[in-house]
Short mmCIF file of C-alpha atoms in Angstrom, two decimals:
data_model
loop_
_atom_site.label_atom_id
_atom_site.label_comp_id
_atom_site.label_asym_id
_atom_site.label_seq_id
_atom_site.Cartn_x
_atom_site.Cartn_y
_atom_site.Cartn_z
CA MET A 1 -31.65 -9.87 16.96
CA THR A 2 -33.15 -7.32 14.64
CA SER A 3 -32.67 -8.11 10.92
CA SER A 4 -29.85 -6.11 9.34
CA ARG A 5 -32.32 -5.10 6.63
CA LYS A 6 -34.35 -3.20 9.22
CA ASN A 7 -31.36 -1.44 10.70
CA LYS A 8 -30.55 2.14 9.85
CA SER A 9 -27.59 2.52 7.46
CA ILE A 10 -24.62 4.81 7.06
CA ILE A 11 -23.09 5.24 3.60
CA ILE A 12 -19.29 5.16 3.40
CA ASN A 13 -16.66 5.25 0.64
CA THR A 14 -13.66 2.96 0.05
CA GLU A 15 -11.27 5.19 1.86
CA VAL A 16 -13.40 5.17 5.08
CA PHE A 17 -13.91 1.43 4.70
CA GLY A 18 -10.14 0.94 4.42
CA THR A 19 -9.49 2.95 7.55
CA LEU A 20 -12.14 0.96 9.46
CA GLU A 21 -10.37 -2.24 8.33
CA LEU A 22 -7.10 -1.02 9.77
CA ILE A 23 -8.71 -0.14 13.12
CA LYS A 24 -10.70 -3.37 13.43
CA ASN A 25 -7.72 -5.58 12.61
CA GLN A 26 -5.43 -3.65 15.05
CA VAL A 27 -3.02 -2.59 12.36
CA ILE A 28 -2.51 0.98 13.73
CA SER A 29 -3.42 0.37 17.40
CA ASN A 30 -4.50 -2.37 19.86
CA PHE A 31 -7.64 -0.31 20.40
CA SER A 32 -10.18 -1.60 17.85
CA ALA A 33 -13.35 0.48 18.46
CA LEU A 34 -14.64 3.97 17.56
CA MET A 35 -13.82 6.46 20.28
CA ASP A 36 -16.19 8.67 22.24
CA ASP A 37 -15.55 12.40 22.90
CA GLU A 38 -13.60 11.77 26.15
CA GLN A 39 -11.36 9.10 24.61
CA ILE A 40 -10.72 11.45 21.66
CA ARG A 41 -9.74 14.25 24.05
CA LEU A 42 -7.32 12.00 25.98
CA ALA A 43 -5.67 10.69 22.81
CA ASN A 44 -5.35 14.18 21.21
CA GLU A 45 -3.98 15.91 24.27
CA SER A 46 -1.26 13.35 25.04
CA GLY A 47 -0.57 11.61 21.74
CA TYR A 48 -1.03 8.30 23.60
CA PHE A 49 -3.96 6.09 24.46
CA GLU A 50 -3.97 3.19 26.95
CA GLY A 51 -0.18 3.25 27.01
CA GLU A 52 0.54 3.12 23.30
CA PRO A 53 1.35 5.81 20.69
CA MET A 54 -1.79 7.34 19.22
CA PRO A 55 -0.91 10.12 16.67
CA TYR A 56 -4.55 10.10 15.37
CA SER A 57 -7.79 9.59 17.36
CA PHE A 58 -10.60 7.34 16.11
CA GLY A 59 -13.49 9.75 15.87
CA PHE A 60 -16.16 8.54 13.35
CA ALA A 61 -18.33 11.35 12.00
CA PRO A 62 -19.39 10.43 8.44
CA PRO A 63 -20.37 13.42 6.33
CA SER A 64 -23.43 14.12 4.16
CA GLU A 65 -26.85 15.29 5.21
CA ILE A 66 -28.25 11.74 4.97
CA ASN A 67 -25.65 10.22 7.26
CA GLN A 68 -25.85 13.03 9.80
CA HIS A 69 -29.62 12.80 9.91
CA THR A 70 -29.33 9.03 10.53
CA ILE A 71 -26.78 9.52 13.28
CA LYS A 72 -29.06 12.05 15.07
CA GLN A 73 -31.84 9.39 15.09
CA LEU A 74 -29.69 6.61 16.66
CA SER A 75 -29.76 5.52 20.24
CA ALA A 76 -27.27 3.78 22.53
CA GLY A 77 -27.53 0.02 22.02
CA GLU A 78 -28.80 0.24 18.52
CA ARG A 79 -27.09 -1.38 15.55
CA VAL A 80 -26.43 0.60 12.37
CA ASN A 81 -25.29 -0.96 9.06
CA LEU A 82 -22.23 0.27 7.10
CA VAL A 83 -22.97 0.38 3.38
CA LEU A 84 -20.39 0.65 0.60
CA GLU A 85 -21.53 0.92 -3.04
CA GLY A 86 -24.87 -0.65 -2.12
CA ARG A 87 -23.38 -3.55 -0.19
CA ASN A 88 -23.73 -4.09 3.54
CA VAL A 89 -20.10 -4.33 4.62
CA GLY A 90 -20.28 -4.08 8.35
CA HIS A 91 -22.13 -2.65 11.37
CA ILE A 92 -21.64 -0.47 14.46
CA ASP A 93 -23.16 -1.22 17.81
CA VAL A 94 -23.83 2.36 18.92
CA ASP A 95 -22.47 3.31 22.37
CA LYS A 96 -22.75 7.07 22.24
CA ILE A 97 -23.75 9.92 19.91
CA PHE A 98 -21.88 13.16 20.44
CA LYS A 99 -20.86 16.37 18.73
CA LEU A 100 -17.39 16.23 17.35
CA ASP A 101 -15.11 19.13 18.47
CA LYS A 102 -13.92 20.84 15.34
CA PHE A 103 -10.50 21.36 16.91
CA THR A 104 -9.90 17.56 16.99
CA ARG A 105 -10.25 17.22 13.22
CA GLU A 106 -6.58 17.69 12.40
CA LYS A 107 -5.73 14.69 14.57
CA ASN A 108 -8.56 12.43 13.23
CA ILE A 109 -7.56 9.21 11.58
CA PHE A 110 -10.21 9.61 8.84
CA LEU A 111 -8.55 12.89 7.82
CA ALA A 112 -4.94 11.60 8.13
CA ASN A 113 -4.25 11.15 4.43
CA GLU A 114 -3.54 14.72 3.42
CA SER A 115 -2.89 13.79 -0.21
CA ALA A 116 -6.18 12.04 -0.80
CA ASN A 117 -9.05 13.59 -2.78
CA GLY A 118 -10.70 16.19 -0.48
CA ARG A 119 -14.15 14.78 -1.36
CA GLN A 120 -13.08 11.49 0.30
CA LEU A 121 -11.81 13.08 3.47
CA GLN A 122 -14.62 14.88 5.25
CA LEU A 123 -16.27 14.75 8.68
CA GLY A 124 -19.68 15.60 9.80
CA GLU A 125 -20.79 17.47 12.94
CA TYR A 126 -22.11 14.40 14.95
CA ALA A 127 -20.07 11.27 15.63
CA ILE A 128 -20.73 7.64 16.73
CA SER A 129 -18.69 5.62 19.26
CA GLY A 130 -18.83 1.93 19.87
CA GLU A 131 -17.72 -1.51 18.85
CA PHE A 132 -18.01 -2.40 15.17
CA GLU A 133 -17.56 -5.25 12.76
CA ILE A 134 -16.19 -5.45 9.19
CA TYR A 135 -17.43 -8.46 7.20
CA ASP A 136 -14.43 -8.58 4.77
CA GLU A 137 -11.79 -10.81 6.48
CA SER A 138 -8.98 -10.42 3.93
CA ILE A 139 -6.69 -8.53 6.29
CA LYS A 140 -7.48 -10.97 9.13
CA ASP A 141 -6.61 -13.87 6.82
CA ALA A 142 -3.39 -12.19 5.63
CA LYS A 143 -2.32 -11.62 9.30
CA PHE A 144 -3.00 -15.32 10.04
CA ARG A 145 -0.88 -16.42 7.04
CA LEU A 146 1.94 -14.06 7.95
CA LYS A 147 1.99 -15.26 11.52
CA ASN A 148 2.31 -18.86 10.32
CA VAL A 149 5.20 -17.94 7.98
CA ILE A 150 7.04 -16.12 10.74
CA LYS A 151 6.58 -19.19 13.02
CA GLU A 152 7.51 -21.68 10.24
CA ILE A 153 10.83 -20.03 9.40
CA ASN A 154 11.48 -18.81 12.90
CA ALA A 155 11.96 -15.25 11.65
CA LYS A 156 13.75 -12.92 14.03
CA LYS A 157 14.93 -10.14 11.76
CA ILE A 158 11.80 -8.86 10.06
CA THR A 159 11.89 -5.84 7.78
CA SER A 160 8.97 -3.99 6.19
CA VAL A 161 8.54 -1.77 3.21
CA PHE A 162 5.41 -0.02 1.88
CA LEU A 163 5.03 0.03 -1.96
CA THR A 164 2.44 1.02 -4.44
CA ALA A 165 4.48 -0.73 -7.12
CA ASP A 166 2.72 1.31 -9.74
CA PRO A 167 4.37 -0.14 -11.76
CA PHE A 168 6.80 -2.58 -10.26
CA ASN A 169 10.24 -1.69 -11.79
CA ARG A 170 13.96 -2.56 -11.48
CA ALA A 171 14.47 -0.15 -8.66
CA HIS A 172 11.79 -1.92 -6.62
CA GLU A 173 13.55 -5.23 -7.40
CA ARG A 174 16.86 -3.90 -6.15
CA LEU A 175 15.28 -2.45 -3.02
CA ILE A 176 13.66 -5.72 -2.12
CA ARG A 177 16.85 -7.74 -2.82
CA MET A 178 18.96 -5.34 -0.72
CA THR A 179 16.41 -5.76 2.09
CA VAL A 180 16.21 -9.57 1.83
CA ASP A 181 20.05 -9.71 2.19
CA LYS A 182 19.84 -8.59 5.79
CA ALA A 183 16.60 -9.99 6.97
CA ASP A 184 14.94 -13.33 7.72
CA LEU A 185 11.71 -12.09 6.28
CA VAL A 186 10.62 -9.00 4.33
CA ILE A 187 6.93 -7.79 4.53
CA VAL A 188 6.01 -5.82 1.48
CA PHE A 189 2.85 -3.84 2.25
CA LEU A 190 1.19 -3.37 -1.14
CA VAL A 191 -0.98 -0.21 -0.81
CA ARG A 192 -3.55 1.39 -3.03
CA THR A 193 -2.36 4.27 -5.18
CA LEU A 194 -3.70 7.82 -5.00
CA GLN A 195 -3.24 8.52 -8.67
CA GLU A 196 -6.25 8.27 -10.99
CA ASN A 197 -3.92 7.16 -13.84
CA HIS A 198 -2.77 3.83 -12.27
CA ILE A 199 -2.38 0.19 -13.01
CA ASP A 200 -5.11 -1.84 -11.43
CA TYR A 201 -4.41 -3.08 -7.89
CA ALA A 202 -5.13 -6.75 -8.77
CA ILE A 203 -2.57 -6.63 -11.60
CA ARG A 204 0.10 -5.09 -9.32
CA LYS A 205 -0.55 -7.69 -6.68
CA ARG A 206 -0.16 -10.56 -9.20
CA VAL A 207 3.05 -8.95 -10.55
CA LEU A 208 4.54 -8.85 -7.03
CA GLU A 209 3.49 -12.44 -6.33
CA PHE A 210 4.96 -13.49 -9.73
CA PHE A 211 8.30 -11.86 -8.96
CA ASN A 212 8.32 -13.26 -5.42
CA GLN A 213 7.67 -16.82 -6.67
CA ASN A 214 10.10 -16.76 -9.51
CA TYR A 215 13.00 -14.55 -8.60
CA LEU A 216 13.35 -14.60 -4.83
CA PRO A 217 14.23 -17.31 -2.23
CA GLU A 218 11.21 -19.18 -0.99
CA LYS A 219 9.36 -17.72 2.01
CA ARG A 220 11.70 -14.76 2.33
CA VAL A 221 9.17 -12.12 1.19
CA PHE A 222 5.52 -11.88 2.19
CA VAL A 223 3.18 -9.62 0.15
CA PHE A 224 0.64 -8.12 2.52
CA PRO A 225 -2.28 -6.50 0.66
CA LEU A 226 -3.70 -3.15 1.89
CA GLU A 227 -6.13 -2.71 -1.00
CA ASN A 228 -8.79 -0.40 0.47
CA THR A 229 -6.76 2.41 1.99
CA THR A 230 -4.39 5.13 0.64
CA LEU A 231 -3.39 6.08 4.21
CA PHE A 232 0.16 4.91 3.46
CA SER A 233 0.32 5.77 -0.20
CA SER A 234 1.54 9.31 0.05
CA HIS A 235 4.06 8.52 2.85
CA THR A 236 2.95 11.58 4.79
CA ASN A 237 2.47 9.63 7.97
CA PRO A 238 5.75 7.78 8.81
CA THR A 239 4.66 7.28 12.39
CA LEU A 240 1.64 5.23 11.21
CA GLU A 241 3.93 3.23 8.93
CA CYS A 242 6.13 2.44 11.94
CA ILE A 243 3.15 1.45 14.09
CA ALA A 244 1.71 -0.76 11.34
CA ALA A 245 5.05 -2.40 10.65
CA ARG A 246 5.64 -2.99 14.41
CA SER A 247 2.15 -4.49 14.83
CA PHE A 248 3.14 -7.26 12.39
CA GLY A 249 6.40 -8.01 14.19
CA ALA A 250 8.81 -5.94 12.04
CA ASN A 251 11.88 -4.53 13.71
CA LYS A 252 13.02 -2.50 10.72
CA LEU A 253 11.27 -0.17 8.26
CA VAL A 254 12.89 0.64 4.92
CA ILE A 255 12.08 4.02 3.31
CA GLY A 256 13.53 6.09 0.47
CA GLN A 257 15.54 9.26 1.13
CA ASN A 258 12.78 11.26 -0.53
CA HIS A 259 10.10 10.13 1.95
CA ALA A 260 7.64 12.96 2.21
CA GLY A 261 6.98 12.55 5.96
CA ILE A 262 10.55 12.43 7.42
CA GLY A 263 10.97 16.20 7.52
CA MET A 264 13.99 17.16 9.61
CA PHE A 265 14.02 20.05 12.00
CA TYR A 266 16.51 21.42 14.51
CA ASP A 267 16.03 22.08 18.17
CA HIS A 268 18.91 23.35 20.28
CA ASN A 269 21.26 22.62 17.34
CA GLU A 270 20.26 18.96 17.30
CA ALA A 271 18.58 17.26 14.32
CA HIS A 272 15.13 15.70 14.90
CA THR A 273 12.36 14.15 12.86
CA ILE A 274 8.68 13.50 13.47
CA LEU A 275 9.54 10.00 14.57
CA ASP A 276 11.55 11.11 17.61
CA ARG A 277 8.43 11.49 19.77
CA TYR A 278 7.64 7.76 19.75
CA LYS A 279 11.08 6.18 19.06
CA ASN A 280 11.32 4.56 22.52
CA GLU A 281 7.85 2.99 22.34
CA LEU A 282 8.01 1.89 18.66
CA GLU A 283 11.35 0.07 18.99
CA ILE A 284 11.81 -0.03 15.22
CA GLU A 285 14.91 0.90 13.22
CA ILE A 286 14.38 3.20 10.23
CA ILE A 287 16.63 2.35 7.18
CA VAL A 288 16.80 5.26 4.72
CA LEU A 289 17.90 4.07 1.29
CA PRO A 290 19.38 6.46 -1.37
CA GLU A 291 17.69 7.01 -4.71
CA LEU A 292 18.32 4.28 -7.28
CA VAL A 293 18.99 5.15 -10.94
CA TYR A 294 20.43 3.58 -14.04
CA CYS A 295 23.84 5.05 -15.02
CA ASN A 296 24.78 4.83 -18.71
CA GLN A 297 28.45 5.03 -17.76
CA CYS A 298 28.38 2.35 -15.04
CA ARG A 299 25.96 0.46 -17.27
CA THR A 300 23.99 -0.82 -14.24
CA LEU A 301 21.59 0.09 -11.53
CA VAL A 302 23.34 2.32 -8.91
CA SER A 303 22.55 4.57 -6.04
CA THR A 304 23.11 8.30 -6.36
CA LYS A 305 25.39 8.17 -3.35
CA THR A 306 27.84 5.68 -4.82
CA CYS A 307 27.86 6.64 -8.50
CA PRO A 308 30.61 9.14 -9.48
CA HIS A 309 28.89 10.33 -12.64
CA GLY A 310 26.63 13.31 -12.87
CA GLN A 311 22.82 13.42 -13.22
CA HIS A 312 23.17 13.81 -16.98
CA HIS A 313 24.28 10.16 -17.04
CA HIS A 314 21.36 8.95 -14.87
CA ILE A 315 18.05 7.45 -16.05
CA LYS A 316 15.53 7.77 -13.30
CA TYR A 317 12.62 5.42 -12.62
CA HIS A 318 9.77 7.86 -13.09
CA PRO A 319 6.57 5.84 -12.56
CA ASP A 320 4.45 8.12 -14.76
CA ILE A 321 6.82 7.73 -17.67
CA ILE A 322 6.92 4.02 -17.42
CA LYS A 323 3.09 3.85 -17.16
CA GLU A 324 2.75 6.12 -20.19
CA LEU A 325 4.67 3.57 -22.26
CA LEU A 326 2.66 0.64 -20.87
CA PHE A 327 -0.67 2.41 -21.41
CA LYS A 328 0.32 3.09 -25.01
CA GLY A 329 1.14 -0.60 -25.49
CA ILE A 330 4.92 -0.11 -25.68
CA MET A 331 7.27 -2.33 -23.69
CA PRO A 332 9.57 -0.27 -21.49
CA PRO A 333 13.27 -0.82 -21.90
CA ALA A 334 14.59 -3.81 -19.90
CA ILE A 335 16.73 -1.50 -17.79
CA LEU A 336 13.48 -0.01 -16.43
CA VAL A 337 11.22 -3.00 -16.06
CA ARG A 338 11.97 -6.74 -16.23
CA PRO A 339 10.70 -7.95 -19.65
CA GLU A 340 8.63 -10.83 -18.12
CA ILE A 341 6.86 -8.27 -15.95
CA SER A 342 6.22 -5.88 -18.84
CA ALA A 343 4.80 -8.82 -20.82
CA PHE A 344 2.58 -9.74 -17.92
CA ILE A 345 1.21 -6.15 -17.54
CA LEU A 346 0.70 -5.63 -21.25
CA SER A 347 -1.12 -8.87 -21.66
CA GLU A 348 -3.49 -7.74 -18.89
CA LEU A 349 -3.90 -4.17 -20.17
CA PHE A 350 -4.54 -5.29 -23.80
CA PRO A 351 -6.28 -8.74 -23.71
CA ASN A 352 -6.79 -10.43 -27.05
CA ARG A 353 -4.86 -7.57 -28.76
CA PHE A 354 -3.77 -9.66 -31.78
CA LYS A 355 -6.09 -11.25 -34.27
CA ASP A 356 -4.02 -14.49 -34.44
CA VAL A 357 -1.20 -14.42 -31.91
CA GLN A 358 -0.34 -18.06 -32.66
CA LYS A 359 0.41 -17.31 -36.30
CA LEU A 360 2.28 -14.08 -35.34
CA CYS A 361 4.57 -16.01 -33.04
CA ASP A 362 5.13 -18.90 -35.39
CA ASP A 363 6.11 -16.59 -38.28
CA LEU A 364 8.27 -14.21 -36.24
CA PHE A 365 10.09 -16.35 -33.64
CA VAL A 366 12.20 -19.48 -33.69
CA ASN A 367 10.76 -22.62 -32.12
CA SER A 368 11.83 -26.11 -31.15
CA GLY A 369 10.10 -27.69 -34.10
CA LEU A 370 7.20 -28.76 -31.96
CA LEU A 371 3.77 -27.07 -32.12
CA GLU A 372 3.74 -24.66 -29.14
CA LYS A 373 0.66 -22.88 -28.08
CA ARG A 374 1.40 -19.16 -27.69
CA THR A 375 -0.27 -16.35 -25.71
CA ASP A 376 -0.07 -12.62 -25.84
CA ARG A 377 2.30 -12.75 -22.89
CA ASP A 378 4.54 -15.16 -24.81
CA PHE A 379 4.59 -12.78 -27.76
CA TYR A 380 5.84 -9.86 -25.66
CA GLU A 381 8.57 -11.89 -23.97
CA GLU A 382 9.86 -13.23 -27.29
CA LEU A 383 9.67 -9.83 -28.94
CA MET A 384 11.87 -8.32 -26.20
CA LYS A 385 14.44 -11.04 -26.81
CA LEU A 386 14.61 -9.89 -30.43
CA TYR A 387 15.01 -6.28 -29.33
CA GLN A 388 18.00 -7.33 -27.22
CA THR A 389 19.71 -9.08 -30.09
CA SER A 390 22.75 -6.89 -30.73
CA SER A 391 24.95 -8.53 -33.40
CA MET A 392 23.36 -6.43 -36.17
CA THR A 393 23.04 -3.15 -34.33
#
């Protein structure tokens, strides 16, 4: 075989890489290759391919003059490398080179995330079809672990939810707990955020795992990482969310009432949504949860449907506001974010913030009389306990 160093290369970005991961690992279809022009035409015209729902076709036409020049030089049977940030992350075994019909673009999977940065979502004039490989096996490994958990606990009622958890707050906690109550297993798909001002994905993943391990029943929630794609982040493609959830065995999908993609329309005086087209094939129940807020009259977390008090009594869980506090080094109120989670995030955002955290903790907080080694995270947790002391307020 020809050395990969001698193969021609196509430069891709993280968004394209993430979409290729989904295709290869059969997250959004059983079909796991890049389509040729005839396959694209069939999928786009019918909305189906090989008997399964196919709202977006898999036409791969990477933009830029360099990529397009490379594609024009390729031949059937040739192998071309996929390069991300200077690393060889996969390859395509070329089957066919063809001109991509411009009218197919609106139904192309690589343009499906309407909310992503326009510079990330572009297509060239010429496309490649064929089998391909992705060398990162993180999704494959996660699928294997999930399959084992389902088998181990004999899960029949499986519910899924897509979260950015940016940041993970009390409303997310309540949503997951409400879902766990009525399911054998909950799959939390942790997706990459679209926002530039965001908490790092690795931190959000560790926060979810921390909450799962310490505050939920064992093996009732599985955190499935989708780190490299924002395809589900904006919630503009509920059909894809249903397909992905169903591919992992879920029979329910939980979404919020403000889901951007569940637009309702009327036909012959009957209400319909975008999901109606595939509802028979997908065989998945959609659970729409109301908005969750903190009511200062009820003095607890409530849904807007069950609380009798007006909006002027409601504190909403605005992610940007909570992040603004965290990025300034301020612990959000405990009604917004669990103190242990705030402490975890702040200790990651501001490592080694204090000159001598041990002395600070010893002088400020009570202790058992034994010498206890303290960390920045311990400091934040103990500080929140002092804030919550109410006898002198």
